PDB file of C-alpha atoms in Angstrom:
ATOM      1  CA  UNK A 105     -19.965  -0.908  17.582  1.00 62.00           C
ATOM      2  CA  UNK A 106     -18.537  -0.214  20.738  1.00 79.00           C
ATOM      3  CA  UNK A 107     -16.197  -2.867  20.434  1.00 84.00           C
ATOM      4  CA  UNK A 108     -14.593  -2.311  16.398  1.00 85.00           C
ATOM      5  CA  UNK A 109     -14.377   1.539  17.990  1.00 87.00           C
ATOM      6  CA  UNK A 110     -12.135   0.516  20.799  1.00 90.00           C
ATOM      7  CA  UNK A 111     -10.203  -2.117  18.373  1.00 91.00           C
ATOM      8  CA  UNK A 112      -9.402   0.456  15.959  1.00 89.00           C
ATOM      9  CA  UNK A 113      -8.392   2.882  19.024  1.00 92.00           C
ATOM     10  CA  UNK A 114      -5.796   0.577  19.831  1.00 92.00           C
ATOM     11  CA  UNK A 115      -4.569  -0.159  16.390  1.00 91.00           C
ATOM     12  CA  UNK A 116      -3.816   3.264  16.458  1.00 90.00           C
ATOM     13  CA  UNK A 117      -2.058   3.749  19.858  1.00 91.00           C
ATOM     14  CA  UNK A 118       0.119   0.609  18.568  1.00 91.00           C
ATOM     15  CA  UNK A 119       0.898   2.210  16.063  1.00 91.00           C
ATOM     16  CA  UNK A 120       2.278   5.125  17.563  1.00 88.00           C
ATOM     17  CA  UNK A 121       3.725   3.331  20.620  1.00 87.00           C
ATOM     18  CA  UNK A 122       5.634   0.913  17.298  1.00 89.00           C
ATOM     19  CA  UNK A 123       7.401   4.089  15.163  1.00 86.00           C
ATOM     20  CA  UNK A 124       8.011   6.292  18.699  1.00 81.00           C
ATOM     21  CA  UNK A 125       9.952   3.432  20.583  1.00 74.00           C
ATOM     22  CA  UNK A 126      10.755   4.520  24.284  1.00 74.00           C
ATOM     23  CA  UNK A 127      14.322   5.561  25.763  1.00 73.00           C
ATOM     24  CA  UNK A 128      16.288   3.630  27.597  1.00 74.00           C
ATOM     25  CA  UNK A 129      15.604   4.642  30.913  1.00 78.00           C
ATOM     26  CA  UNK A 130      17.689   7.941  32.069  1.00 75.00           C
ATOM     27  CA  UNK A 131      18.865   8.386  28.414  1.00 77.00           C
ATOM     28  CA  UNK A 132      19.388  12.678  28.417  1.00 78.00           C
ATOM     29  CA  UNK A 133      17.376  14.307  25.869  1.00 77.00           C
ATOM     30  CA  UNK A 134      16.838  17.403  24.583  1.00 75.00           C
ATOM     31  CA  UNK A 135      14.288  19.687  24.682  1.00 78.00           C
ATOM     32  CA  UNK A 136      12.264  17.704  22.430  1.00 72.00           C
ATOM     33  CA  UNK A 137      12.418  14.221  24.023  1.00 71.00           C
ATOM     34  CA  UNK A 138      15.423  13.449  21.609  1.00 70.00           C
ATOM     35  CA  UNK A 139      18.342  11.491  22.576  1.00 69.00           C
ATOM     36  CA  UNK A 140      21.626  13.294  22.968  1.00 73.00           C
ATOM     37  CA  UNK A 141      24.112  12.462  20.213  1.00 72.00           C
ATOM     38  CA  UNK A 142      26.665   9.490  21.445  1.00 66.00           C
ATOM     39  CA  UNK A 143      24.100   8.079  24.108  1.00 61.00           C
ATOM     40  CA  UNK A 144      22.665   5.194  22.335  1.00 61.00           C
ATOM     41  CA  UNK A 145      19.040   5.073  20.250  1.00 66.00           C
ATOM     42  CA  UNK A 146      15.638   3.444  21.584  1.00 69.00           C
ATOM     43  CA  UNK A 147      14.892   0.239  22.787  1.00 71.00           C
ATOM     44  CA  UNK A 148      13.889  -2.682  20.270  1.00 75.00           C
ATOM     45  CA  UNK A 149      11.608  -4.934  20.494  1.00 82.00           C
ATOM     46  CA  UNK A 150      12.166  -8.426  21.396  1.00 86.00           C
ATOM     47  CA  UNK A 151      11.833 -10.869  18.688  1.00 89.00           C
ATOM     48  CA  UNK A 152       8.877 -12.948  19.978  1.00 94.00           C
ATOM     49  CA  UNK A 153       6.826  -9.908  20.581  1.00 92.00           C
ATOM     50  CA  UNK A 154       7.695  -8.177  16.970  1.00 92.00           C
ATOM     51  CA  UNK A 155       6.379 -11.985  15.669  1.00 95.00           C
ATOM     52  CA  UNK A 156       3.108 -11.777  17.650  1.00 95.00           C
ATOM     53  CA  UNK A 157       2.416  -7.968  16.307  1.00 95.00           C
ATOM     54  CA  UNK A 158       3.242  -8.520  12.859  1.00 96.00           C
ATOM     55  CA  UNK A 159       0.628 -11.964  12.749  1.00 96.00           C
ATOM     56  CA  UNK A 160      -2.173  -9.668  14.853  1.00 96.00           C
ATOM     57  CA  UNK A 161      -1.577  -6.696  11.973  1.00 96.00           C
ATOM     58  CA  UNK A 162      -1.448  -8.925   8.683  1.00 97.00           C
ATOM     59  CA  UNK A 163      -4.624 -10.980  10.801  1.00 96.00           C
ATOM     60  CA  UNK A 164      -6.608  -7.478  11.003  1.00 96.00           C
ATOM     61  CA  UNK A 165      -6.159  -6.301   7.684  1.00 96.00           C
ATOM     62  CA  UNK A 166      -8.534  -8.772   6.732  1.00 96.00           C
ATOM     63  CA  UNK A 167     -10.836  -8.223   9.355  1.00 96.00           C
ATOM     64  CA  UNK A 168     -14.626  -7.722   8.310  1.00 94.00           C
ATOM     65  CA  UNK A 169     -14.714  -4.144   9.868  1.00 94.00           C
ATOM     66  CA  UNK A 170     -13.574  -1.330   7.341  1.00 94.00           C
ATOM     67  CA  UNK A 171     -12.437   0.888  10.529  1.00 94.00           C
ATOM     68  CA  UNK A 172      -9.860  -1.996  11.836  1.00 94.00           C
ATOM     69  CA  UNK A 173      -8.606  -2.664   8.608  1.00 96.00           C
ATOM     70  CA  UNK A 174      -8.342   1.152   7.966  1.00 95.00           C
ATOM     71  CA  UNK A 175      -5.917   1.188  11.536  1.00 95.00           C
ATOM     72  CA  UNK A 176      -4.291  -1.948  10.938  1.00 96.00           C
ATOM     73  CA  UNK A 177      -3.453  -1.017   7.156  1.00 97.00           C
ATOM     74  CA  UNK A 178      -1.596   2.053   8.619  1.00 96.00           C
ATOM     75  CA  UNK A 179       0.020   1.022  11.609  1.00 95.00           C
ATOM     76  CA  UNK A 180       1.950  -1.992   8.888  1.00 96.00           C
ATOM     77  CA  UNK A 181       2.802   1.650   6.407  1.00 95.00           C
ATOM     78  CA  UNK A 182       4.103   3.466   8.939  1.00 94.00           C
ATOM     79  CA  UNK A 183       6.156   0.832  10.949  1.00 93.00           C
ATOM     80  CA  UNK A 184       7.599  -0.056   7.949  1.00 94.00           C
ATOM     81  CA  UNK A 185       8.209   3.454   6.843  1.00 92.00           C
ATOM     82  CA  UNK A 186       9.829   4.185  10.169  1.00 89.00           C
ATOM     83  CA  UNK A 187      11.836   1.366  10.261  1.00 89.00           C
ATOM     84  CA  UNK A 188      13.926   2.743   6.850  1.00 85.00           C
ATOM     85  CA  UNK A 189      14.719   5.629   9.724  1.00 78.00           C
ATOM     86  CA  UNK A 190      14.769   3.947  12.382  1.00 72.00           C
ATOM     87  CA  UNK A 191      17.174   0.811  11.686  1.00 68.00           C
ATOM     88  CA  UNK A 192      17.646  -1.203  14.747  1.00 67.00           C
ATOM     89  CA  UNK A 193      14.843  -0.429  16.972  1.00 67.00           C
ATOM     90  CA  UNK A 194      11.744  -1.525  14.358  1.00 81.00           C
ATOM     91  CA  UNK A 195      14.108  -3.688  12.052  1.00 85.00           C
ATOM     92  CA  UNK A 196      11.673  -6.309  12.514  1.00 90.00           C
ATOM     93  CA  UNK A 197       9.200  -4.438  10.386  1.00 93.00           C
ATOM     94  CA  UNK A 198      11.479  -3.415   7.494  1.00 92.00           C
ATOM     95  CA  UNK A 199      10.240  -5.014   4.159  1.00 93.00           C
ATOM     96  CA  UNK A 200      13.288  -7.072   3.776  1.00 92.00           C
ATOM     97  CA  UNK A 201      12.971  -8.344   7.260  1.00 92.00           C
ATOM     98  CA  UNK A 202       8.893  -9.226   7.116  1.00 95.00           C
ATOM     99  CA  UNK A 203       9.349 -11.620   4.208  1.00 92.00           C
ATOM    100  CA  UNK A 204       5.563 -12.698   4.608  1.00 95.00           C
ATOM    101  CA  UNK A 205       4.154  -9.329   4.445  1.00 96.00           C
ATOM    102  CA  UNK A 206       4.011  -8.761   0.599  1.00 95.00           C
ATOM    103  CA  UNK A 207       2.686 -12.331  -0.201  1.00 96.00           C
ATOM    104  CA  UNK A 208      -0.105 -12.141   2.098  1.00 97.00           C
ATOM    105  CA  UNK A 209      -1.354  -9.172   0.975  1.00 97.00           C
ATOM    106  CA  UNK A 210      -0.913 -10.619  -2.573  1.00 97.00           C
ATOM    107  CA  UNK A 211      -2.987 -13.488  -1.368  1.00 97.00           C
ATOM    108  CA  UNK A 212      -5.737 -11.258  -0.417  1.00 98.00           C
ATOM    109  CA  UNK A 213      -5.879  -9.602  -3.556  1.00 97.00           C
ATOM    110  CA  UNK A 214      -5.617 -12.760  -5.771  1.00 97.00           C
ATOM    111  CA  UNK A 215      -8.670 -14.755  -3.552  1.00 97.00           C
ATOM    112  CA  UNK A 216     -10.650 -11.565  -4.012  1.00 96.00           C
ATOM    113  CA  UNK A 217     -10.460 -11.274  -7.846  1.00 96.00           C
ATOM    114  CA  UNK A 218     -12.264 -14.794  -7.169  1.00 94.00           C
ATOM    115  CA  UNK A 219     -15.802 -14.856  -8.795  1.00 92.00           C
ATOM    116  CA  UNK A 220     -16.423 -17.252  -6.206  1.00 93.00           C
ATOM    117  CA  UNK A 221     -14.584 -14.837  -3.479  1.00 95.00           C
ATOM    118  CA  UNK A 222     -16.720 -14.884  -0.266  1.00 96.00           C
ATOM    119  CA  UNK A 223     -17.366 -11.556   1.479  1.00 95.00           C
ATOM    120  CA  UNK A 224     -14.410 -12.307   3.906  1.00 96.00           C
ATOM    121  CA  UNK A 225     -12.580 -12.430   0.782  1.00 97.00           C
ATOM    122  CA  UNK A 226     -14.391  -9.479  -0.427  1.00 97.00           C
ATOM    123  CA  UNK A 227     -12.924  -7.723   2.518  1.00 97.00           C
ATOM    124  CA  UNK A 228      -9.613  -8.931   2.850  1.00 97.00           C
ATOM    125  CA  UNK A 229      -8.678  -8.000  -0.512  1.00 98.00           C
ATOM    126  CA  UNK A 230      -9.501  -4.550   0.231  1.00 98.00           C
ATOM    127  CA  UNK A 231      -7.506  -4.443   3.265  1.00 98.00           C
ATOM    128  CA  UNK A 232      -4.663  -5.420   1.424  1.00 98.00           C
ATOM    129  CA  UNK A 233      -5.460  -3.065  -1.915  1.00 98.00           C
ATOM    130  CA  UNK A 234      -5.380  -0.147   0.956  1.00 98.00           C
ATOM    131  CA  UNK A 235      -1.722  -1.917   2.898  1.00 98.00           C
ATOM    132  CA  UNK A 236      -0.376  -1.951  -0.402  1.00 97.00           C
ATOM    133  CA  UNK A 237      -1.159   1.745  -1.501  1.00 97.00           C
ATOM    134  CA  UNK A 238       0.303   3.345   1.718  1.00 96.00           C
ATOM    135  CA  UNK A 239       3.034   1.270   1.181  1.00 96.00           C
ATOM    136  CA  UNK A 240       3.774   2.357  -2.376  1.00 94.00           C
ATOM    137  CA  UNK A 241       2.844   6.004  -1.275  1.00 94.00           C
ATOM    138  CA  UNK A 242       5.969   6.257   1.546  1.00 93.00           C
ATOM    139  CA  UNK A 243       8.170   3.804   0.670  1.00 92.00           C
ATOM    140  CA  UNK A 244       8.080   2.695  -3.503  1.00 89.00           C
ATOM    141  CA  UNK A 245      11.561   1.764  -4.070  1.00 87.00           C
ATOM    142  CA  UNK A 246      12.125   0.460  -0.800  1.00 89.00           C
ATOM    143  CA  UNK A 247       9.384  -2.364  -1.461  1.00 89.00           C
ATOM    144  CA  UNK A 248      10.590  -2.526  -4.735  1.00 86.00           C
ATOM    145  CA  UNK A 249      13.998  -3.244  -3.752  1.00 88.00           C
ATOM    146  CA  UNK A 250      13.722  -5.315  -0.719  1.00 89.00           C
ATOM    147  CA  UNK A 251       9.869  -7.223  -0.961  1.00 89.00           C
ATOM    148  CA  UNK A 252      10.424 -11.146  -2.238  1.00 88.00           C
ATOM    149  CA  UNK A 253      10.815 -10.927  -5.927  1.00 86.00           C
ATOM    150  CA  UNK A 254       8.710 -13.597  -7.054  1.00 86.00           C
ATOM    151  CA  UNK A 255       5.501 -11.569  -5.054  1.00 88.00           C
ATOM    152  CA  UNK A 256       6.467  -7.977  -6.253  1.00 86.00           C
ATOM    153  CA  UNK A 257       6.401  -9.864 -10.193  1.00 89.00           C
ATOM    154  CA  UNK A 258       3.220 -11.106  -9.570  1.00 94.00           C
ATOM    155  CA  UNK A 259       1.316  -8.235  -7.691  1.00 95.00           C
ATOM    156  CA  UNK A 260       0.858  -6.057 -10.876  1.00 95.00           C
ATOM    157  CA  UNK A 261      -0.960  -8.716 -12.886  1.00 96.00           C
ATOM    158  CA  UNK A 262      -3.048  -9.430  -9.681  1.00 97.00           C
ATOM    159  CA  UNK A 263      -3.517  -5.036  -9.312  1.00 97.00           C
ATOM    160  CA  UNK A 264      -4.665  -5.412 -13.149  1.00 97.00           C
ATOM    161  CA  UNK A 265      -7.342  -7.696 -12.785  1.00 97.00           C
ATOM    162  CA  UNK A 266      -8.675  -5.789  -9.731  1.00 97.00           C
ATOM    163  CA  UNK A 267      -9.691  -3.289 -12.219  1.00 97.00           C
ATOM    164  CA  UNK A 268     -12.607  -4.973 -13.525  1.00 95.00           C
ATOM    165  CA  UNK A 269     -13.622  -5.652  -9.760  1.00 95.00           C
ATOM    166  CA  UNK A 270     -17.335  -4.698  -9.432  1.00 94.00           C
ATOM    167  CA  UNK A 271     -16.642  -3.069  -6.169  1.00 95.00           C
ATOM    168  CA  UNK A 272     -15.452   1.057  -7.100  1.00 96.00           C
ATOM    169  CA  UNK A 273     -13.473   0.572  -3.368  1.00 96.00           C
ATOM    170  CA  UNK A 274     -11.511  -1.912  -5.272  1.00 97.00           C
ATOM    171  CA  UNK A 275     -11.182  -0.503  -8.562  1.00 97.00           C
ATOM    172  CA  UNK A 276      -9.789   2.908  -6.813  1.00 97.00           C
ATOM    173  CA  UNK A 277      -7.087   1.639  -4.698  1.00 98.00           C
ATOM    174  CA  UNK A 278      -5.407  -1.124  -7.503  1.00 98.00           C
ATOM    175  CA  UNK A 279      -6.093   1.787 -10.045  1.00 98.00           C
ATOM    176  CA  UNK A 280      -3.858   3.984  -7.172  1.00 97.00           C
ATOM    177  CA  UNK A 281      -1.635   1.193  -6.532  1.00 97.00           C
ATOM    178  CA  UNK A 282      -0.698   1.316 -10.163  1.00 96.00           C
ATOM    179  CA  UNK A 283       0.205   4.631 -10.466  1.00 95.00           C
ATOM    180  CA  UNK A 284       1.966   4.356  -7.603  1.00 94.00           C
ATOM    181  CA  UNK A 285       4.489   1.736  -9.528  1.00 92.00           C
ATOM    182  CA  UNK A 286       4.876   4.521 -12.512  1.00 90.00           C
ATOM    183  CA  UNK A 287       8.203   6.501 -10.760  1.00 85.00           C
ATOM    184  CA  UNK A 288      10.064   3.147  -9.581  1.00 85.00           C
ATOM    185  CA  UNK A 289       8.432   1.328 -12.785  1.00 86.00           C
ATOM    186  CA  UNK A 290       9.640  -1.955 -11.890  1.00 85.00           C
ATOM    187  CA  UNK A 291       9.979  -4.362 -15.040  1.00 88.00           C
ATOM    188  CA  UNK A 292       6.333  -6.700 -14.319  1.00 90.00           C
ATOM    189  CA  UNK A 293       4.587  -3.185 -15.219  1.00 91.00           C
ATOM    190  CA  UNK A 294       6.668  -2.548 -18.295  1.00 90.00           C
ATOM    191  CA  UNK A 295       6.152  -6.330 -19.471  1.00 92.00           C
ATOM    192  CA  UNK A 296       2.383  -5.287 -18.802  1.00 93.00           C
ATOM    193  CA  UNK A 297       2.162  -1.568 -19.920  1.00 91.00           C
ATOM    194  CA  UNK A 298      -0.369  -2.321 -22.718  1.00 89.00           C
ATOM    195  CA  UNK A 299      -2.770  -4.118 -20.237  1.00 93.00           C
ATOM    196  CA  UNK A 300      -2.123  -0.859 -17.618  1.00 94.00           C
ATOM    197  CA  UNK A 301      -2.559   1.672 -20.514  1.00 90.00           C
ATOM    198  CA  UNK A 302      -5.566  -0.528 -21.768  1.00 90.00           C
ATOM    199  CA  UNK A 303      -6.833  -0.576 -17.864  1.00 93.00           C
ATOM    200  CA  UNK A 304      -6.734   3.309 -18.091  1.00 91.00           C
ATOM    201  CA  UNK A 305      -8.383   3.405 -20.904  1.00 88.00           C
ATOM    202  CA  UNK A 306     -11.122   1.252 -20.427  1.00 91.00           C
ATOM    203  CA  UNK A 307     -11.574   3.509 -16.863  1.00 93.00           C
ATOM    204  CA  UNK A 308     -11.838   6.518 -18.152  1.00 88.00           C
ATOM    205  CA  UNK A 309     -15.555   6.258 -18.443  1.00 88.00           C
ATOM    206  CA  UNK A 310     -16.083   5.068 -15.456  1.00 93.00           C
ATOM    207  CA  UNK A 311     -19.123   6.161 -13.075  1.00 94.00           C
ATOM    208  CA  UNK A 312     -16.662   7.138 -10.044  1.00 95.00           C
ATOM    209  CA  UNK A 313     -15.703  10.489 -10.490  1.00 93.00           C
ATOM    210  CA  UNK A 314     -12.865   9.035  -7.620  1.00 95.00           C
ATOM    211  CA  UNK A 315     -11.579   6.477 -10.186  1.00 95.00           C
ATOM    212  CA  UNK A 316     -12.023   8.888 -13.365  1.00 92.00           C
ATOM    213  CA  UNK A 317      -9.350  11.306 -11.014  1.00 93.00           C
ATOM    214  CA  UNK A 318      -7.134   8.537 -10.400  1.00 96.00           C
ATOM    215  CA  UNK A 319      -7.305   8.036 -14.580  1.00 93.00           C
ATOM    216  CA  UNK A 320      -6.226  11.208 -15.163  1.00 90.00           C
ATOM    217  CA  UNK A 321      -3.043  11.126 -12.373  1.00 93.00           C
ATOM    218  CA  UNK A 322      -2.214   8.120 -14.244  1.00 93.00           C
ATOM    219  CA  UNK A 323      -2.205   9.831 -17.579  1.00 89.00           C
ATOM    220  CA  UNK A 324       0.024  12.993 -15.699  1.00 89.00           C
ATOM    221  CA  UNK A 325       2.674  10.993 -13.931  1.00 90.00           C
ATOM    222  CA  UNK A 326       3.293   8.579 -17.574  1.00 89.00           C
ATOM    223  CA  UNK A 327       3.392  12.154 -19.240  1.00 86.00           C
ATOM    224  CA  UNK A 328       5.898  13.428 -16.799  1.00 87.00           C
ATOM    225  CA  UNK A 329       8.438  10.776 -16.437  1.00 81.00           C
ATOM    226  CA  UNK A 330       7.401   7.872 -19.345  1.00 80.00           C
ATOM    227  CA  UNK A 331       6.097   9.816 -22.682  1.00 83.00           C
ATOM    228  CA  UNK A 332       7.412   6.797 -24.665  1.00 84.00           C
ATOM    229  CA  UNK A 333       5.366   4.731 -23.806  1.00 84.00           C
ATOM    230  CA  UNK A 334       2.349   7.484 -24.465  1.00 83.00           C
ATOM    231  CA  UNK A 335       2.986   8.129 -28.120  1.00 82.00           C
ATOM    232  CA  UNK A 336       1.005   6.174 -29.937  1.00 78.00           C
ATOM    233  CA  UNK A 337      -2.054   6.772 -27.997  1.00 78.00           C
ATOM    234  CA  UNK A 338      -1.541  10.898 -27.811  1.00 81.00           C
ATOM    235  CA  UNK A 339      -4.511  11.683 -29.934  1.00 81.00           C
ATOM    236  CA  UNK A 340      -7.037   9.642 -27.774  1.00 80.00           C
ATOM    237  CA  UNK A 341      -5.264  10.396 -24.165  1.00 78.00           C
ATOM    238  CA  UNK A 342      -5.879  14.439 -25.516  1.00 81.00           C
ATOM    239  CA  UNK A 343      -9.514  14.464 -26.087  1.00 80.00           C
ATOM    240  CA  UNK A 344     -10.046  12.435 -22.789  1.00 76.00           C
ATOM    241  CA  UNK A 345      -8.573  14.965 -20.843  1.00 74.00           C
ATOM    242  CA  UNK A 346     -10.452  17.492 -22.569  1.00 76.00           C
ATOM    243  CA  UNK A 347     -13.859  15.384 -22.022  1.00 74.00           C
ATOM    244  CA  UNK A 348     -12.328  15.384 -18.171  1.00 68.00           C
ATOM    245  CA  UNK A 349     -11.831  18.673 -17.803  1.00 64.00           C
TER     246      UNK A 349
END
């Protein structure tokens, strides 16, 4: 116990070491440890050790312990969140530069729809499901735009059969994941909107009041921003959200 507690501790002080790089030494600042404009940005990391980093993260978000794939799943978000900011210093970690990043986790999710998935599986494709949302939460069109095409195509078909996962864990964060595609709606989730509006459906009796909630978020953002794609099912989607409310 000791151990996973001091592994996640320093997932999380990578993390913030990663998306706060340090000045260049005497670099003036102002009064909040900011670089003064025309004297340069923060130090980058060298290739070799932005290699090792990003192997140790996409290596942890698979690990067996829910607390180290918790850190490692949000040190990957944020460092690749910061490095849209943050350009030169954490390039290494933008999407377009971490080609790997999207198919692994798309591995993970595809070995763990697996009937015969082992519990390592089990667990990896979690990790991943959880990578993925944070992703989708900070930086949609980013990994929309810049993630390897062929992976991005294939993740929503892989998100879809996740929602039949036994596991509620599972069923939450592809159901999340999904919605999370709804403002950038890249064309695999129009190609599959029956199969994501028959996902919904077949969810909204679900035991987890958790998953029911993410149901009815689905429901909102397709009413706020896709109604087309709604109106043939308007009758039905109203007396759900009655029976939800």
């Amino acid at each position: 116990v000791m151990w996973n507690t001091l592994r996640q501790m320093a997932g999380l002080l990578l993390k913030n070491a990663l998306v706060t790089p340090p000045l260049p030494k005497n670099t003036p600042t102002d009064a909040l440890g900011r670089p003064l404009p025309g004297h340069g940005g923060r130090m980058a990391l060298p290739p070799d050790a932005a290699a090792e980093i990003k192997h140790g993260l996409l290596r942890c978000i698979a690990d067996e312990e829910t607390a180290v794939r918790s850190s490692a799943s949000t040190a990957i978000a944020r460092c690749c969140t910061a490095a849209v900011a943050l350009g030169k210093s954490l390039g290494a970690f933008a999407v377009k530069q971490w080609g790997e990043l999207l198919p692994f986790l798309l591995q993970c999710i595809v070995a763990g729809n697996e009937e015969s998935a082992t519990p390592a599986e089990d667990a990896a494709a979690m990790g991943a499901l959880v990578t993925l949302r944070k992703l989708l939460e900070d930086i949609p069109n980013c990994l929309s735009r810049d993630a390897p095409a062929s992976s991005f195509q294939d993740m929503v078909p892989a998100l879809l059969r996740s929602l039949r996962c036994p596991s509620e864990g599972r069923r939450k964060e592809a159901l999340a994941c999904l919605n999370c595609f709804i403002e950038p709606m890249p064309g695999s989730l129009v190609a599959h909107m029956n199969d994501y509006l028959g996902g919904l459906s077949a969810l909204a009796a679900d035991p987890s009041p958790s998953v029911r909630r993410l149901v009815c978020q689905g429901i909102v953002a397709m009413l706020n921003s896709r109604t087309e794609y709604l109106q043939p099912h308007m009758v039905s989607i109203a007396e759900f959200m009655l029976r939800a409310t």
